[in-house]
XYZ file of C-alpha atoms in Angstrom:
724
model
C -25.443 -4.688 -41.766
C -22.821 -2.296 -40.495
C -21.791 -1.458 -37.117
C -24.274 1.263 -35.767
C -23.628 3.322 -32.773
C -26.629 4.998 -31.259
C -27.492 6.945 -27.784
C -30.089 7.785 -26.327
C -30.301 11.442 -23.969
C -33.254 12.355 -22.169
C -33.004 15.702 -20.642
C -31.596 18.843 -21.560
C -29.121 18.596 -18.715
C -27.098 15.595 -19.542
C -26.782 16.993 -23.307
C -25.363 20.197 -22.450
C -22.837 18.623 -20.127
C -21.209 16.310 -22.469
C -21.354 19.634 -25.462
C -19.288 21.363 -22.768
C -16.770 19.155 -22.823
C -13.722 20.796 -25.390
C -11.872 18.070 -27.570
C -9.183 19.386 -25.121
C -10.898 18.067 -22.580
C -12.179 15.296 -23.767
C -9.124 13.714 -24.651
C -8.680 13.653 -21.036
C -11.355 12.300 -19.998
C -11.326 9.703 -22.958
C -8.079 8.615 -22.611
C -8.357 8.235 -18.527
C -8.989 4.450 -17.731
C -6.241 3.374 -20.115
C -3.985 6.646 -18.352
C -4.669 4.832 -15.264
C -3.717 2.044 -15.500
C -0.566 3.020 -17.758
C 0.207 5.197 -14.995
C 0.125 1.727 -12.285
C 1.953 0.224 -14.259
C 5.524 2.588 -15.042
C 4.804 3.067 -11.625
C 4.912 -0.284 -10.950
C 7.851 -0.165 -13.248
C 10.020 2.790 -11.082
C 9.640 1.573 -7.949
C 11.455 -1.222 -8.758
C 14.299 0.800 -10.549
C 14.117 2.490 -7.035
C 14.597 -0.904 -5.052
C 17.299 -1.712 -7.384
C 18.894 1.777 -6.637
C 18.635 1.524 -3.005
C 19.960 -2.172 -2.899
C 23.363 -0.385 -4.574
C 23.230 2.237 -2.278
C 22.714 0.252 0.505
C 26.170 -2.105 -0.374
C 28.332 0.434 -1.494
C 27.101 2.267 2.421
C 27.864 -0.697 4.296
C 30.436 -3.091 2.317
C 32.295 -1.007 1.712
C 31.568 2.531 3.876
C 30.770 4.630 1.938
C 28.952 8.007 1.183
C 25.146 8.114 -1.724
C 26.121 11.424 -4.129
C 23.600 14.171 -3.632
C 22.216 13.258 -7.041
C 20.962 10.051 -6.395
C 19.486 10.811 -3.084
C 18.062 13.915 -5.020
C 16.663 11.431 -6.931
C 15.198 8.640 -4.495
C 14.093 11.808 -2.659
C 11.604 12.488 -5.693
C 10.521 9.418 -6.543
C 9.550 9.339 -3.040
C 7.483 12.888 -3.298
C 6.636 11.554 -6.952
C 5.372 8.100 -5.574
C 2.575 10.194 -2.677
C 0.999 11.901 -5.427
C 0.643 8.485 -7.519
C -0.694 6.606 -4.638
C -3.380 9.377 -3.979
C -4.831 9.362 -7.366
C -4.413 5.290 -7.194
C -7.179 5.824 -4.323
C -9.270 8.375 -5.656
C -9.449 6.896 -8.867
C -12.324 4.534 -8.505
C -15.201 8.081 -7.856
C -13.508 9.596 -11.020
C -14.083 6.310 -12.865
C -18.106 6.265 -12.000
C -18.559 9.577 -13.183
C -17.827 8.640 -16.798
C -20.521 7.890 -18.685
C -21.200 7.284 -22.613
C -18.732 4.279 -23.008
C -16.251 6.200 -20.953
C -16.938 9.109 -23.798
C -18.391 11.956 -21.387
C -18.668 12.370 -17.129
C -20.708 13.349 -15.260
C -19.317 16.145 -14.000
C -17.103 16.947 -16.804
C -14.345 19.642 -15.198
C -13.667 16.681 -12.614
C -12.214 14.116 -14.954
C -10.577 16.826 -17.379
C -8.434 18.122 -13.687
C -8.432 14.919 -12.790
C -7.390 13.069 -16.345
C -5.139 16.239 -16.882
C -3.657 15.256 -13.136
C -2.744 11.275 -14.038
C -1.157 13.265 -17.519
C 1.091 14.613 -15.530
C 2.249 12.064 -13.859
C 2.486 9.661 -16.175
C 4.907 11.455 -17.401
C 6.197 12.953 -14.680
C 7.032 8.687 -13.954
C 8.595 8.777 -17.302
C 11.356 11.185 -17.007
C 12.344 9.627 -13.467
C 12.920 6.167 -15.240
C 14.761 7.668 -18.182
C 17.183 9.394 -14.646
C 17.559 6.013 -13.373
C 20.919 4.510 -14.673
C 23.591 6.096 -12.224
C 27.209 4.400 -13.266
C 28.236 5.386 -9.814
C 25.524 5.841 -6.283
C 28.245 6.887 -3.382
C 31.235 7.913 -3.481
C 34.187 8.093 0.089
C 33.542 8.920 3.077
C 34.671 10.961 6.402
C 33.302 9.873 9.720
C 34.384 13.718 11.819
C 35.672 11.731 15.153
C 37.299 14.736 16.847
C 36.030 16.619 19.913
C 32.835 19.445 18.432
C 32.395 23.059 20.253
C 30.822 25.668 20.554
C 26.943 26.581 22.438
C 24.303 24.046 22.844
C 20.560 24.182 22.537
C 18.152 20.804 24.742
C 16.969 19.516 21.428
C 14.905 16.537 23.178
C 13.867 13.327 25.786
C 12.928 9.557 26.412
C 11.731 6.865 23.593
C 11.614 3.490 24.397
C 14.193 1.776 23.528
C 14.272 -2.465 22.638
C 17.322 -4.386 23.517
C 16.916 -6.079 19.966
C 19.057 -3.810 17.415
C 19.503 -0.937 19.741
C 21.628 1.908 17.613
C 19.513 1.362 14.917
C 16.115 2.525 16.792
C 18.344 4.844 19.067
C 19.349 6.610 15.396
C 15.656 6.659 14.054
C 14.226 7.946 17.381
C 16.472 10.657 17.109
C 16.178 11.041 14.176
C 12.524 11.713 13.897
C 13.549 14.245 15.978
C 15.271 16.415 14.938
C 13.628 16.284 11.702
C 15.602 13.160 9.688
C 13.082 10.741 9.662
C 11.938 10.224 5.943
C 12.041 6.507 4.808
C 14.726 7.457 2.608
C 16.550 8.197 5.836
C 15.695 5.669 7.513
C 16.987 3.629 5.231
C 20.845 4.844 4.478
C 23.618 2.445 6.370
C 24.494 2.895 10.253
C 27.359 4.105 9.172
C 26.042 7.567 6.868
C 23.145 8.157 9.531
C 25.844 8.284 12.440
C 27.191 10.407 10.782
C 23.893 12.654 10.301
C 23.481 12.626 13.859
C 26.963 13.537 14.641
C 26.420 16.811 12.377
C 23.742 17.432 13.852
C 24.801 17.381 17.954
C 27.794 18.453 17.951
C 26.458 21.941 17.696
C 23.405 21.563 20.120
C 23.346 21.345 23.579
C 21.028 18.021 24.341
C 20.190 15.758 27.177
C 19.201 11.853 26.128
C 17.579 8.821 27.531
C 17.761 5.762 27.090
C 14.460 3.932 29.154
C 15.768 -0.023 29.454
C 18.113 -1.042 28.257
C 20.410 -4.815 28.744
C 23.571 -4.004 27.275
C 25.826 -1.465 27.261
C 25.120 1.142 23.392
C 28.240 2.398 21.670
C 27.559 6.013 20.883
C 30.380 6.282 18.462
C 28.330 3.931 16.613
C 25.054 5.860 16.969
C 26.634 9.346 16.401
C 26.195 11.086 20.138
C 29.474 12.916 21.179
C 30.396 12.197 24.383
C 28.931 14.214 27.035
C 31.861 16.329 29.326
C 31.678 19.278 31.723
C 32.866 21.786 28.928
C 29.516 20.796 26.045
C 26.951 20.646 28.961
C 25.314 17.418 26.996
C 23.606 14.457 28.978
C 22.763 11.010 29.029
C 20.546 9.066 31.508
C 19.052 5.444 30.986
C 18.083 3.177 33.329
C 18.530 -0.963 33.316
C 17.713 -3.829 34.939
C 21.808 -5.187 35.308
C 23.728 -2.998 37.701
C 27.004 -4.528 35.131
C 25.526 -2.019 31.738
C 25.882 1.166 34.342
C 29.912 0.290 34.261
C 29.846 -0.676 30.934
C 28.432 2.306 30.101
C 30.775 4.820 32.033
C 28.110 6.161 34.154
C 29.355 8.960 36.423
C 26.472 8.654 38.928
C 24.012 5.687 39.125
C 20.371 5.376 41.727
C 18.560 2.407 42.362
C 14.784 3.069 41.854
C 13.069 1.720 44.716
C 9.997 -0.141 44.884
C 6.893 1.388 45.120
C 6.327 2.160 49.549
C 3.853 -0.232 51.125
C 0.445 2.397 50.808
C 1.665 3.522 47.268
C 1.243 -0.064 45.945
C -1.855 -0.558 48.123
C -3.818 1.978 46.765
C -2.445 1.102 43.111
C -3.589 -2.819 43.890
C -7.183 -1.498 45.046
C -7.246 0.804 41.952
C -7.189 -1.822 39.644
C -8.705 -4.976 41.301
C -11.753 -2.292 41.827
C -14.196 -1.496 44.958
C -16.991 -3.979 44.131
C -14.762 -7.043 44.031
C -13.527 -5.434 47.434
C -16.589 -5.215 49.430
C -18.311 -7.386 47.264
C -16.700 -9.972 51.124
C -16.047 -9.381 54.372
C -12.668 -11.785 54.358
C -12.064 -10.160 51.271
C -10.180 -6.736 51.615
C -7.568 -8.273 54.463
C -7.360 -10.990 51.419
C -6.601 -8.162 48.662
C -3.870 -6.624 50.892
C -2.061 -10.459 51.536
C -1.941 -10.236 47.434
C -0.958 -7.074 47.367
C 1.808 -8.175 49.756
C 3.185 -11.324 48.280
C 3.478 -8.302 44.338
C 6.408 -8.057 45.899
C 6.150 -3.767 45.528
C 6.174 -4.136 41.742
C 3.690 -2.101 39.563
C 3.750 -4.197 36.772
C 2.736 -6.789 39.106
C 0.241 -4.776 40.649
C -1.171 -4.304 37.886
C -1.746 -7.715 36.189
C -2.744 -9.521 39.151
C -4.791 -7.055 40.938
C -6.630 -7.048 36.961
C -6.820 -10.811 36.763
C -8.791 -11.118 40.738
C -10.741 -7.603 39.193
C -13.727 -10.528 39.262
C -12.682 -12.715 42.010
C -15.710 -12.371 44.633
C -15.214 -15.034 47.584
C -12.225 -15.863 50.132
C -11.969 -18.821 48.520
C -10.245 -17.579 45.422
C -8.628 -15.067 47.019
C -6.846 -17.435 49.590
C -5.871 -19.856 46.086
C -4.192 -16.942 44.901
C -2.271 -16.304 47.904
C -1.297 -20.233 48.386
C -0.192 -19.834 44.124
C 1.422 -16.991 44.877
C 3.309 -18.085 48.046
C 4.273 -20.896 46.410
C 6.219 -19.072 42.951
C 9.071 -17.961 45.772
C 9.891 -21.718 46.380
C 9.107 -22.828 42.521
C 10.736 -20.710 40.839
C 14.492 -19.764 42.799
C 16.726 -17.604 41.004
C 14.727 -15.680 38.282
C 14.239 -12.576 37.713
C 11.570 -12.213 40.445
C 9.269 -11.023 38.793
C 8.023 -13.516 36.357
C 6.633 -15.502 38.925
C 3.654 -12.998 39.766
C 2.817 -12.172 36.131
C 2.839 -15.642 35.971
C -0.437 -15.743 38.185
C -1.633 -13.385 35.548
C -1.098 -16.251 33.148
C -2.557 -19.422 35.191
C -5.857 -17.204 35.532
C -6.609 -17.271 32.681
C -9.610 -18.990 31.633
C -8.865 -21.840 29.769
C -5.644 -23.568 27.990
C -6.705 -22.131 24.236
C -6.466 -18.266 25.732
C -3.187 -18.630 27.105
C -1.431 -20.814 23.867
C -2.330 -17.824 21.800
C -0.847 -16.135 24.706
C 2.283 -17.431 24.549
C 2.006 -17.209 20.513
C 2.687 -13.212 20.859
C 5.652 -14.307 21.784
C 6.563 -15.313 18.766
C 6.406 -12.029 17.499
C 9.879 -9.295 16.963
C 10.115 -7.296 20.856
C 7.408 -4.044 20.255
C 5.599 -5.463 16.915
C 2.908 -4.062 16.066
C 0.263 -6.969 14.992
C -3.188 -6.332 13.014
C -5.595 -8.454 15.206
C -7.163 -10.499 11.930
C -3.690 -11.116 10.522
C -2.281 -12.397 15.335
C -6.424 -14.224 14.465
C -5.695 -15.837 11.227
C -2.447 -16.884 12.568
C -4.961 -18.313 15.641
C -7.265 -20.306 13.668
C -4.150 -21.895 11.428
C -2.515 -23.870 14.165
C -6.035 -25.733 16.117
C -6.194 -23.060 18.409
C -9.688 -22.019 18.370
C -12.476 -23.805 18.920
C -13.817 -25.837 15.461
C -15.753 -23.045 13.868
C -14.600 -21.385 10.549
C -15.099 -18.298 9.422
C -17.555 -15.361 10.963
C -17.543 -17.349 14.333
C -13.953 -17.693 14.497
C -13.308 -14.601 13.520
C -15.720 -13.867 16.846
C -13.844 -16.465 18.916
C -10.220 -15.097 18.486
C -11.972 -11.398 18.653
C -13.154 -12.412 21.700
C -10.148 -14.011 23.338
C -7.611 -10.373 22.572
C -10.289 -9.048 24.349
C -9.288 -11.524 27.566
C -6.509 -10.825 26.480
C -6.789 -6.562 27.400
C -8.558 -7.132 30.331
C -5.556 -8.901 31.839
C -2.710 -5.994 30.826
C -1.113 -9.602 28.759
C -1.758 -7.317 25.121
C -1.742 -3.582 25.274
C -4.075 -1.533 22.349
C -1.737 0.814 20.118
C -2.895 4.433 20.472
C -5.347 5.945 17.949
C -5.349 1.883 16.393
C -8.345 0.444 16.655
C -7.210 -2.775 15.312
C -3.411 -3.225 16.069
C -1.877 -4.720 19.347
C 1.289 -5.456 20.763
C 3.332 -6.577 23.499
C 4.986 -4.960 26.182
C 8.566 -6.316 26.666
C 8.717 -6.995 30.468
C 5.472 -9.541 29.304
C 6.494 -10.818 26.325
C 9.591 -11.847 28.525
C 7.804 -13.229 30.785
C 5.505 -14.823 28.823
C 8.827 -16.891 26.589
C 10.122 -17.661 30.292
C 6.839 -19.685 30.433
C 7.211 -21.437 27.557
C 11.862 -22.452 27.471
C 11.434 -23.161 30.562
C 8.498 -23.585 32.601
C 6.701 -25.453 29.599
C 9.115 -26.704 28.227
C 7.800 -30.006 26.746
C 4.560 -28.243 25.769
C 5.314 -25.312 23.985
C 9.533 -25.307 23.798
C 9.831 -22.024 21.244
C 12.841 -21.395 19.867
C 13.258 -17.156 19.305
C 15.757 -15.089 17.907
C 13.100 -12.067 16.432
C 14.463 -8.888 15.509
C 17.829 -10.284 15.817
C 19.697 -8.801 12.889
C 20.964 -12.607 12.641
C 22.391 -13.389 8.870
C 22.569 -16.702 9.148
C 20.049 -19.801 10.925
C 20.422 -20.712 13.789
C 22.515 -24.491 13.668
C 20.102 -27.167 12.820
C 21.342 -29.322 15.763
C 19.474 -26.404 17.147
C 15.765 -26.803 15.986
C 16.117 -30.867 16.825
C 12.761 -31.244 20.014
C 10.913 -27.498 19.029
C 7.572 -26.651 18.758
C 7.579 -22.993 17.298
C 10.393 -21.170 15.667
C 10.427 -17.537 15.108
C 13.414 -16.096 12.884
C 11.156 -13.453 11.024
C 13.008 -9.470 10.950
C 16.667 -10.993 10.151
C 18.543 -10.445 7.245
C 19.140 -14.391 6.930
C 19.147 -15.203 2.651
C 19.401 -18.827 2.580
C 18.954 -21.495 4.188
C 20.680 -24.239 3.196
C 20.767 -26.778 6.356
C 18.526 -29.823 6.988
C 16.985 -29.551 10.579
C 15.597 -32.762 11.835
C 12.490 -31.212 14.037
C 9.287 -33.326 13.447
C 7.760 -31.474 16.454
C 7.942 -28.252 14.854
C 4.377 -26.738 14.135
C 5.065 -22.949 13.309
C 8.179 -21.638 11.632
C 8.019 -17.215 11.247
C 10.149 -16.686 8.451
C 8.734 -13.525 6.977
C 10.469 -10.005 6.741
C 13.997 -11.606 5.943
C 15.854 -11.682 2.631
C 14.993 -15.216 1.834
C 16.530 -15.955 -1.508
C 17.133 -19.593 -1.854
C 15.559 -22.981 0.078
C 17.067 -25.708 -0.073
C 14.729 -28.376 -1.571
C 14.881 -30.825 1.020
C 14.292 -27.626 4.057
C 10.966 -29.020 4.544
C 11.483 -32.997 4.948
C 10.946 -33.397 8.552
C 8.390 -31.022 8.690
C 5.753 -33.338 9.036
C 3.984 -31.847 11.897
C 4.754 -28.030 10.667
C 1.125 -26.368 10.653
C 1.554 -22.789 10.101
C 4.764 -21.213 7.812
C 5.003 -17.215 7.335
C 7.467 -16.571 4.242
C 6.258 -13.237 3.854
C 7.862 -10.012 2.786
C 11.175 -11.595 1.204
C 12.753 -11.533 -2.208
C 11.281 -15.637 -3.098
C 10.826 -16.272 -6.315
C 10.380 -20.082 -6.377
C 9.536 -22.574 -3.745
C 11.703 -25.946 -3.393
C 9.412 -28.666 -4.775
C 10.349 -29.962 -0.984
C 7.184 -27.674 -0.115
C 4.966 -30.854 -0.779
C 6.826 -32.424 2.272
C 3.733 -30.318 4.736
C 1.206 -32.966 4.973
C 0.056 -31.540 8.011
C 0.349 -28.114 7.161
C -2.739 -25.728 6.843
C -1.874 -21.317 6.848
C 0.896 -20.588 4.729
C 2.219 -16.854 4.044
C 3.808 -16.114 0.807
C 2.797 -12.362 0.837
C 5.146 -9.744 -0.890
C 7.525 -11.946 -2.036
C 9.081 -11.706 -5.793
C 7.174 -15.803 -6.700
C 7.035 -16.297 -10.396
C 4.291 -18.851 -9.774
C 2.986 -21.395 -7.785
C 4.569 -25.013 -7.948
C 2.623 -28.204 -9.184
C 3.758 -29.592 -5.347
C 1.069 -27.378 -3.608
C -1.723 -30.511 -4.466
C 0.037 -32.228 -1.747
C -1.009 -29.544 0.971
C -4.596 -31.150 1.448
C -4.950 -29.741 5.257
C -4.540 -26.150 3.325
C -6.513 -23.461 4.644
C -5.771 -20.214 4.152
C -3.835 -19.508 1.110
C -2.255 -15.529 1.603
C -0.827 -14.364 -2.084
C -1.008 -11.019 -0.929
C 0.836 -8.216 -2.974
C 2.790 -10.714 -4.973
C 2.790 -7.929 -8.266
C 4.902 -10.651 -9.982
C 3.204 -14.059 -9.508
C -0.092 -11.752 -10.984
C 2.565 -10.584 -14.242
C 3.017 -13.656 -14.993
C -0.310 -15.914 -14.398
C -1.351 -12.806 -16.735
C 1.241 -13.293 -19.130
C 1.230 -17.434 -19.050
C -2.121 -17.116 -18.989
C -1.029 -19.658 -16.424
C -3.745 -20.939 -13.948
C -3.997 -21.602 -10.619
C -5.567 -25.627 -10.548
C -2.573 -26.522 -8.451
C -5.602 -25.851 -5.877
C -7.833 -28.941 -7.010
C -8.754 -30.216 -3.551
C -7.501 -27.227 -1.068
C -9.776 -25.844 1.495
C -8.363 -21.887 0.705
C -8.498 -17.885 1.579
C -6.920 -16.034 -1.087
C -6.173 -12.955 -1.424
C -4.139 -12.033 -4.434
C -3.775 -9.352 -7.443
C -4.489 -11.839 -10.912
C -7.322 -10.739 -13.366
C -9.717 -13.411 -13.123
C -8.815 -16.719 -11.362
C -9.338 -19.684 -13.381
C -10.468 -23.045 -13.333
C -13.234 -23.047 -9.900
C -13.858 -26.363 -9.869
C -10.159 -25.714 -8.355
C -11.975 -24.135 -5.253
C -14.756 -26.161 -4.080
C -13.720 -26.664 -1.079
C -13.546 -23.213 -1.063
C -14.591 -21.422 2.671
C -13.060 -17.850 2.388
C -12.375 -14.902 -0.807
C -11.318 -12.424 0.009
C -9.639 -10.687 -2.752
C -7.772 -6.652 -2.802
C -6.483 -4.597 -4.283
C -6.696 -6.294 -7.757
C -6.651 -3.003 -10.137
C -7.421 -4.653 -13.648
C -9.505 -8.412 -12.311
C -12.752 -7.089 -14.341
C -14.293 -10.562 -13.555
C -13.851 -13.389 -10.451
C -14.604 -16.279 -12.099
C -14.728 -16.627 -15.956
C -16.650 -19.268 -17.164
C -16.259 -17.668 -21.261
C -12.306 -18.518 -20.413
C -13.255 -22.573 -20.033
C -13.454 -23.455 -24.110
C -15.577 -26.664 -25.003
C -15.565 -27.175 -21.429
C -18.060 -23.637 -20.538
C -20.987 -25.184 -20.558
C -20.502 -27.571 -17.394
C -18.637 -24.834 -15.622
C -20.990 -22.781 -15.986
C -23.582 -25.332 -14.230
C -20.355 -25.970 -11.098
C -21.261 -23.794 -7.930
C -17.662 -23.190 -7.027
C -18.825 -21.120 -3.601
C -21.284 -24.510 -2.553
C -18.704 -24.705 0.950
C -18.278 -20.116 0.832
C -19.053 -18.623 4.448
C -17.375 -15.139 3.838
C -16.520 -12.769 0.689
C -14.809 -10.501 1.401
C -14.130 -7.765 -2.952
C -12.115 -4.552 -2.125
C -10.738 -2.264 -4.153
C -11.315 -3.955 -7.508
C -12.407 -0.263 -9.611
C -12.380 -2.502 -12.501
C -14.770 -5.684 -11.675
C -17.954 -6.016 -13.227
C -19.136 -10.040 -11.733
C -18.380 -12.583 -9.781
C -19.837 -15.216 -11.737
C -22.310 -14.251 -14.955
C -25.711 -17.106 -13.182
C -27.129 -16.623 -9.968
C -25.536 -19.593 -7.876
C -26.893 -20.722 -4.418
C -24.339 -19.875 -1.410
C -26.293 -22.504 1.363
C -23.026 -21.531 4.016
C -22.667 -17.876 3.354
C -22.518 -15.535 6.425
C -21.178 -12.344 5.652
C -20.361 -10.473 1.478
C -18.829 -7.683 2.133
C -18.672 -5.310 -1.350
C -16.061 -2.295 -0.398
C -14.542 0.337 -3.670
C -16.388 -1.941 -6.854
C -17.920 0.809 -8.202
C -18.397 -1.081 -11.730
C -20.069 -3.820 -9.542
C -23.846 -3.732 -10.992
C -24.803 -7.127 -9.816
C -24.241 -9.577 -7.750
C -24.576 -13.289 -8.442
C -26.868 -15.013 -4.984
C -29.787 -17.270 -6.127
C -33.497 -16.041 -3.741
C -34.245 -18.957 -2.923
C -31.638 -19.300 -0.137
C -31.977 -16.123 1.115
C -35.174 -17.864 2.129
C -33.853 -21.418 3.724
C -30.236 -19.763 4.625
C -30.879 -20.986 8.470
C -26.849 -19.177 8.981
C -27.092 -15.401 10.293
C -26.593 -13.758 6.894
C -25.856 -10.366 5.868
C -24.170 -7.966 2.745
C -22.156 -5.041 3.567
C -21.782 -2.065 1.381
C -21.543 1.190 0.587
C -25.693 3.338 1.049
C -24.473 4.596 -2.859
C -23.462 0.838 -4.073
C -25.790 -0.864 -3.034
C -28.647 1.955 -4.557
C -27.468 1.604 -8.400
C -27.107 -2.515 -8.121
C -29.044 -4.289 -11.095
C -31.970 -7.018 -9.506
C -33.517 -9.513 -11.738
C -36.898 -8.331 -10.454
C -38.104 -5.876 -8.052
C -39.606 -8.883 -6.066
C -35.787 -10.158 -5.692
C -34.187 -6.808 -4.749
C -36.854 -7.029 -2.033
C -35.864 -10.763 -0.152
C -32.326 -8.786 -0.105
C -33.352 -6.279 1.635
C -33.781 -6.975 5.211
C -29.911 -8.426 4.636
C -28.418 -5.116 3.317
C -26.195 -3.393 6.456
C -24.594 0.103 5.325
C -20.624 0.946 5.720
C -21.576 4.285 5.530
């Protein structure tokens, strides 16, 4: 019998809408899915080309002190503009795909789908044009810095922002650039020399006041691009520092010592942090509180943090003990910065060693680093700081610990963002002081985060260290082999790593957490098999092409992050590769692949996170296993899963073809998966599952789900929670 195409249309309205689609319009609608896929592929190639050009420009600017050509800068700016539009299209694509009907030949809203399809086609042409213009013979030419005295009329331009000690010049340039309109991403990627020239051209024509807060060493204003103030130009530079020597190095004309708070001011600040309820809880507490405030030395940060620590100490005995500790700190820590011992009281007042370890851990992050709460908790889980919970319970405890540190003023919320925190630089310094000096035997940190290192510290500096952070540097190669059997944590993220010598990991048998993310690594050394204690491995935003078979040796691995490893995803797709290198590991996997093959490799899987996979149609497709298909169909790869999160998977149609039991499942979260119409849940488990169980998702998605029967739908209805 020949192929028969049969369409049943109910109602005149649908038919009328379809007839309204003219031939010209239907072409855009019919080709929408394919065009979106092509756009994503071509845009990714354009970004790769942009990165190559940017590298050439940076080499020319940094090493040869040349200036990028205007045509190159213009091309980079156009790429940035098109990129913004393409990302908006991708963001809106799931909604438009959901409108398609009749096998993609028509739409429930022809006008909207036509406009969107036309927009996709236009951007595809724009991307193709930019790709064709990428082959520049030269990217830069000669550069001359006009360092000469300027004259003319000036106007005030901007005031203060905080400056960190790490990479001061770059940060000052970017802070000033933001205030005077030089804040694009392309400008930020320019060399220090080129940015200095831009700033000089603008500031030399203006009258300005520049305020630098908390500088630790001399700032070379010439390298920043700032004209030195003098009586003729009328500009001013004001700075604060903790070290009087810096005043001389900066050639300050005048300097003033900022005195501590007056007694009354100090007491008022301390009292506001403790609270009236505590101060009035017992007749003896008020006088004891005044003594504690005095022991804080009129230092605002000490008054705030210690005041918070005492807010719930409602017996005189607790206050007397606090006084003893603070008095003893003066003799225990002679010569140290006077604020650290007083701040350490807040650290000592934390409820237990687990919270204290979590706090010290935050000092491994670079100064002023803003971190997602969830990412921080992932690291704490990998380190074993939290109780032996798994999944949601561990995360809940992590959020509880973050709340404790926020209430104690040892972490700060990031203004306007709910899920991110940072650490005040003074608190971070105090934490490093505790880890490296006070509790050296127990902790012993080596931290050079954000120090602009081009080479890793010499191997002999690694000996005996327990935690090392070299994040946010410019390290390209790890050629030395350190001996560090006590090492538990190693942050190498956000560097320029291209090569790790094969024996680099040979004496790191205790290592629990390794972060290699945001590096141009294309492969891992086989010696990674030596990391037999590793629990958390972050390879996100690398250029890995495949996972080495040696990962099978990492039998304690709990979390493997492969987010944004696009080269790996493409390699796996092109070569029909598998992830069976992971048979016995417990992992959280985040990757961009089309489907997960060899599901028996995930029989210890505890958490499954899949996001931003625009090609993935099925999570586990047992039809790919040929002769073992029947066996695979009877296995349950999710038997130990307690948390499942699927988000931004516009082509996902299936998780698993059979209904499965999830005996330990606590949460399933589905977000922006418009084509996923069935979830493989065995209704009997919903009744017998003793664990907390919830399904989260969009109400519209839930209402469109297809069920085996109404009884099954009714069983799961009480467990659904809308995210709307």
